[in-house]
Tab-separated table of C-alpha atoms in Angstrom:
chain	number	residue	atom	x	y	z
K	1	UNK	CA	202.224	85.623	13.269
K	2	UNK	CA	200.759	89.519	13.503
K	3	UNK	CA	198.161	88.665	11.218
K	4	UNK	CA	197.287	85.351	13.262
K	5	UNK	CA	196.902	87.767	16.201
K	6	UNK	CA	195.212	90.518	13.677
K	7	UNK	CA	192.609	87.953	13.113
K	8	UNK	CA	192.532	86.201	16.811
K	9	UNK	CA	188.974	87.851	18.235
K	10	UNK	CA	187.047	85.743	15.454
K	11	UNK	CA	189.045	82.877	15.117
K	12	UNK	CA	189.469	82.740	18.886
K	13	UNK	CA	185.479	82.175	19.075
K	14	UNK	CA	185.313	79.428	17.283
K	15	UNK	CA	186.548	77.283	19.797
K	16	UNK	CA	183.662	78.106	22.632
K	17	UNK	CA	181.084	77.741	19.197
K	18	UNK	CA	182.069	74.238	18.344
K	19	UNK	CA	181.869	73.340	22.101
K	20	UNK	CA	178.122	74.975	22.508
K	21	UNK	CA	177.572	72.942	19.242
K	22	UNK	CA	178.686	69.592	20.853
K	23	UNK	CA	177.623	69.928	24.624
K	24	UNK	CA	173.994	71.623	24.725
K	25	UNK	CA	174.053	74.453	27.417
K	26	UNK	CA	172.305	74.301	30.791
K	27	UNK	CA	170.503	77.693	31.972
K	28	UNK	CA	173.429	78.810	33.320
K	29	UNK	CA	175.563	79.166	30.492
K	30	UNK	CA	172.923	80.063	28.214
K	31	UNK	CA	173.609	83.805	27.742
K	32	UNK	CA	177.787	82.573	27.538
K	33	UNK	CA	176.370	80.393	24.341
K	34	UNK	CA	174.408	83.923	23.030
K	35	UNK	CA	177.397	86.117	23.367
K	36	UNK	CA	180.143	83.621	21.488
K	37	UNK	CA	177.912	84.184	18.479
K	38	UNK	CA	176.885	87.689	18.938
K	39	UNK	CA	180.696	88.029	19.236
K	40	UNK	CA	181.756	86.147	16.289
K	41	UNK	CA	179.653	88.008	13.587
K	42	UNK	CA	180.725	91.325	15.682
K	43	UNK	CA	184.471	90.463	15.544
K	44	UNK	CA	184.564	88.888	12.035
K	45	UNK	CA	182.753	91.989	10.818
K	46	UNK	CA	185.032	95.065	12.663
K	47	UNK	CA	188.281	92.808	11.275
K	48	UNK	CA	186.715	92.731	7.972
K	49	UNK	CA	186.174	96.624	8.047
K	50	UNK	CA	189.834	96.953	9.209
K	51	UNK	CA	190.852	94.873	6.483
K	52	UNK	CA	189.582	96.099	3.746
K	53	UNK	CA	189.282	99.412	4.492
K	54	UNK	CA	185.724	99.833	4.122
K	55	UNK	CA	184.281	103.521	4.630
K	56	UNK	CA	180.733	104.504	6.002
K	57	UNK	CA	179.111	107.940	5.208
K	58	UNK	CA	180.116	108.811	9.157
K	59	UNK	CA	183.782	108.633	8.789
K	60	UNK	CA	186.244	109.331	5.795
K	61	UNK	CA	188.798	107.399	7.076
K	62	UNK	CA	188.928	104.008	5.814
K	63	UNK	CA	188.472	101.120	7.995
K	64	UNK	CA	187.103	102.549	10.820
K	65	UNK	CA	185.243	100.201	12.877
K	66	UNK	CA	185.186	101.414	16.385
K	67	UNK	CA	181.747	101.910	16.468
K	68	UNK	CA	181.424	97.929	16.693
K	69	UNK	CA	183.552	98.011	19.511
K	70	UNK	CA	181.230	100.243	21.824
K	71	UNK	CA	178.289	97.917	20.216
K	72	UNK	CA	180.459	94.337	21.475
K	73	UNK	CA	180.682	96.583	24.813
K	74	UNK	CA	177.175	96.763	25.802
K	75	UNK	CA	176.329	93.143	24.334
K	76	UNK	CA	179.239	91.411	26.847
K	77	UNK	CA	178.351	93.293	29.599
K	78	UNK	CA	174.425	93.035	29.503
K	79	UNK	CA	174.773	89.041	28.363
K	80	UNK	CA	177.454	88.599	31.213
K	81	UNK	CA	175.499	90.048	33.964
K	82	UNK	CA	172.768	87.897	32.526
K	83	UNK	CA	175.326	85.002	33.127
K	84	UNK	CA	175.957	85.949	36.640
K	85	UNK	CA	172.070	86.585	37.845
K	86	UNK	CA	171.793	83.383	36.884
K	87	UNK	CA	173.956	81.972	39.774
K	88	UNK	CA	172.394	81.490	43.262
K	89	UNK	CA	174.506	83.635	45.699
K	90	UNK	CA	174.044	84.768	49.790
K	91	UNK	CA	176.041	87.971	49.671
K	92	UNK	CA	175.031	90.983	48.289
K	93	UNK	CA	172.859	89.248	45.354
K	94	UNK	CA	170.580	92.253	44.882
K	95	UNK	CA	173.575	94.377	43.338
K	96	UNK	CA	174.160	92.112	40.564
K	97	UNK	CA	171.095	93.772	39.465
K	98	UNK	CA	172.409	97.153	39.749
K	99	UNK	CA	175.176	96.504	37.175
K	100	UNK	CA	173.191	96.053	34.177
K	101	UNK	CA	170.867	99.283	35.419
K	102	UNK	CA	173.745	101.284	35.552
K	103	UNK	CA	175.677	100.494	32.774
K	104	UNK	CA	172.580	101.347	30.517
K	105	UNK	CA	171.648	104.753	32.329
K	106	UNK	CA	175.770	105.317	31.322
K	107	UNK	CA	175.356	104.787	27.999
K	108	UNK	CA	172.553	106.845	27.265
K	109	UNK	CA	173.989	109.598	29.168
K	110	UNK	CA	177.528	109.502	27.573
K	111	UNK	CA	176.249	108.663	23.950
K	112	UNK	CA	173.432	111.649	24.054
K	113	UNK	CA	175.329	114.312	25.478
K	114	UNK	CA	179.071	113.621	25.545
K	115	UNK	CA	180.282	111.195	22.935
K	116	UNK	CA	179.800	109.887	19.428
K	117	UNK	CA	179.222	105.880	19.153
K	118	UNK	CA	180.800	106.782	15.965
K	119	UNK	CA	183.999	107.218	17.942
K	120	UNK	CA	185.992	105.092	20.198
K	121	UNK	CA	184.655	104.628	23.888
K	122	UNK	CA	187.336	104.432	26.738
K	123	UNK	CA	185.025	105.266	29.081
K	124	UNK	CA	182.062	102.716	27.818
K	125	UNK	CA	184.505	100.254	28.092
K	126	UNK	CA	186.374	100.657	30.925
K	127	UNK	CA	183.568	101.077	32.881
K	128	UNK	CA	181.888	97.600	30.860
K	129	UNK	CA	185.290	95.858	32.428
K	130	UNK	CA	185.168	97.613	36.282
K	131	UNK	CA	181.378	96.122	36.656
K	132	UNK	CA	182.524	93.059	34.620
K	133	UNK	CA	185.156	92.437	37.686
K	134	UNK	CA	182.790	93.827	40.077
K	135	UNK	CA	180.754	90.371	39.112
K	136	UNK	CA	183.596	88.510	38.934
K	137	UNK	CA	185.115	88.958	42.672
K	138	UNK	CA	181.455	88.849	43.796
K	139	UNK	CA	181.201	85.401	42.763
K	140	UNK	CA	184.656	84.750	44.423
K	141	UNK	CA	183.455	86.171	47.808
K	142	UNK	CA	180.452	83.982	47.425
K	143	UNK	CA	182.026	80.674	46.787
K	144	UNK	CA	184.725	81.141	49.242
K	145	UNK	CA	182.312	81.965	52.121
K	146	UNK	CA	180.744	78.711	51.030
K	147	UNK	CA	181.005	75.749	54.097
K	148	UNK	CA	181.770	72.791	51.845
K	149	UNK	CA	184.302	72.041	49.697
K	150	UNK	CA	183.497	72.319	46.091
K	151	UNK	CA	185.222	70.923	43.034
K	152	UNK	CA	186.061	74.394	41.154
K	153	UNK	CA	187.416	72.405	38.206
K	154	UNK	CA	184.036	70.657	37.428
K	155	UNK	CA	182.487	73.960	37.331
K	156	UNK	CA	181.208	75.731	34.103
K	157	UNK	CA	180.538	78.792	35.828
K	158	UNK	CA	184.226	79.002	37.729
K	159	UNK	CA	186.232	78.616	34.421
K	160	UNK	CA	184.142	81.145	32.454
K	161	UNK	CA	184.557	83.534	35.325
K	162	UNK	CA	187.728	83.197	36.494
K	163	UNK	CA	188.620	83.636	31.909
K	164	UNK	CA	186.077	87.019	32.131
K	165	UNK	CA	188.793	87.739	35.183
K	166	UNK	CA	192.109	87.544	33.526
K	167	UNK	CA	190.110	89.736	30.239
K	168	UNK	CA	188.618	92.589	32.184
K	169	UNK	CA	191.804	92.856	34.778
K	170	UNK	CA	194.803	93.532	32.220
K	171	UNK	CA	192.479	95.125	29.672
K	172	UNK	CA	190.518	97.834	32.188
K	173	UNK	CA	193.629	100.456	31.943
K	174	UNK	CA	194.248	99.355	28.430
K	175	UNK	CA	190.584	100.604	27.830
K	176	UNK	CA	190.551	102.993	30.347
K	177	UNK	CA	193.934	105.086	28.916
K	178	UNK	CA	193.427	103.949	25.168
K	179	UNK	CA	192.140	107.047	23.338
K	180	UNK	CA	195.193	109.073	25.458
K	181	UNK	CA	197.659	106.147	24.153
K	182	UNK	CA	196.582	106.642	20.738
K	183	UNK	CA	196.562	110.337	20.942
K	184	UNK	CA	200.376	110.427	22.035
K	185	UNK	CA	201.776	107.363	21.525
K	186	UNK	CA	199.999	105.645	17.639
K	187	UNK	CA	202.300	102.801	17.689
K	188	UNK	CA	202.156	102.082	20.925
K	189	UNK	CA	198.438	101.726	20.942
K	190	UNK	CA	198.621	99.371	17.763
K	191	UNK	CA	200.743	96.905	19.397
K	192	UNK	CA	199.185	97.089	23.044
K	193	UNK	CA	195.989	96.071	21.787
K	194	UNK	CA	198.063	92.688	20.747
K	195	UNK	CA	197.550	92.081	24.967
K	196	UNK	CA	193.755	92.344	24.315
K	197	UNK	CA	193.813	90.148	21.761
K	198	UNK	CA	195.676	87.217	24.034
K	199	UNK	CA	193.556	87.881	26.571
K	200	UNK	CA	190.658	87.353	24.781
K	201	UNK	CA	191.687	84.021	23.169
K	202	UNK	CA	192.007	83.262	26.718
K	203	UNK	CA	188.959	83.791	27.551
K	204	UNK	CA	187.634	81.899	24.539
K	205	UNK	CA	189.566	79.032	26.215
K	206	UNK	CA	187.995	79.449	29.574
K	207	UNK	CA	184.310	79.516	28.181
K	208	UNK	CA	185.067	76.343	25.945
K	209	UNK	CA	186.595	74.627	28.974
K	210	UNK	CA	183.409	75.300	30.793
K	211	UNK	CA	181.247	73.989	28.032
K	212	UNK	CA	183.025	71.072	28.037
K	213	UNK	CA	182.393	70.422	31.940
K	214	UNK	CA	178.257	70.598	31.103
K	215	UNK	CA	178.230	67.383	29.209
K	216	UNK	CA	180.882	66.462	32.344
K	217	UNK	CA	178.758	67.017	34.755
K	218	UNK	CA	175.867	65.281	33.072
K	219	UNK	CA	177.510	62.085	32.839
K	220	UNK	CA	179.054	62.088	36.163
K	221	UNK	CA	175.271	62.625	37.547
């Protein structure tokens, strides 16, 4: 069962990749469709690194492969807000284009003068989860301040959000706390990141479901 879980953030993907195989993506989802197989050869290569304890010429411990973490970081976050600009929205739409500035003025700051990309980023990711759910309750306000009713459960973009929701929620403090958890408490840390792994075939779930509604959708119109 551990190594199920151990192997969960590429297996999980291939659920979302056989959907954006079978129902072609509208211009909405597009980016989603990018990031499940950005995501895929990311996650199937850090597990791989993990595995079979493979060592680069910037770290002499085997296996290391947080450096592919911070790079899975900035890919979900810039493909995400990509996601989100692409939905029409009344309030506040201009600051969905902040996100993405920020976030990149961030990570040149912290990765020129403060950390290694080498190393494990809590605060790259933590902050890549607070703008994440900055997006997400922005499309909430948005929806709910809509006059008519809408069918949420026909619609791609409400799955794959409210999925990025449940991820970024339980796993900000994870991220936010995890290099102090693994400083103090090694074990801990190990089986923590079990949560993240849930989460994230959750989210797999969510953006299959929502690929699934496209072809939906299509036929219903």
């Amino acid at each position: 069962m551990q190594e199920i879980l151990d192997w969960s953030e590429a297996w999980a993907l291939i659920i979302p990749m056989i959907a954006s195989l079978k129902y072609k993506a509208n211009s909405i989802t597009k980016p989603i469709v990018l990031y499940v197989w950005i995501a895929f050869v990311l996650n199937i290569s850090q597990i791989c690194i993990w595995k079979f304890g493979i060592v680069f010429n910037f770290s002499s411990q085997p296996g290391d492969n947080v450096f592919i973490y911070n790079t899975h970081s900035i890919v979900r976050l810039l493909l995400f807000s990509w996601f989100f600009l692409q939905i029409k929205q009344s309030l506040l739409p201009w600051s969905k284009k902040l996100v993405p500035v920020i976030f990149i003025i961030f990570i040149l700051v912290n990765f020129i003068f403060f950390e290694r990309f080498t190393g494990f980023s809590s605060r790259t990711l933590s902050l890549e989860t607070g703008l994440l759910l900055f997006n997400c309750l922005l499309f909430y306000f948005n929806i709910s301040m809509q006059d008519q009713e809408l069918a949420f459960a026909k619609d791609p973009a409400f799955w794959i959000t409210t999925g990025l929701s449940i991820y970024v929620v339980v796993n900000f403090p994870i991220f936010l706390f995890y290099n102090q958890i693994t400083a103090r408490y090694e074990n801990f840390a190990v089986h923590i990141w079990d949560l993240h792994n849930i989460t994230y075939i959750i989210l797999c779930l969510f953006i299959a479901r929502g690929f699934f509604l496209i072809k939906t959708n299509i036929k219903n119109g």
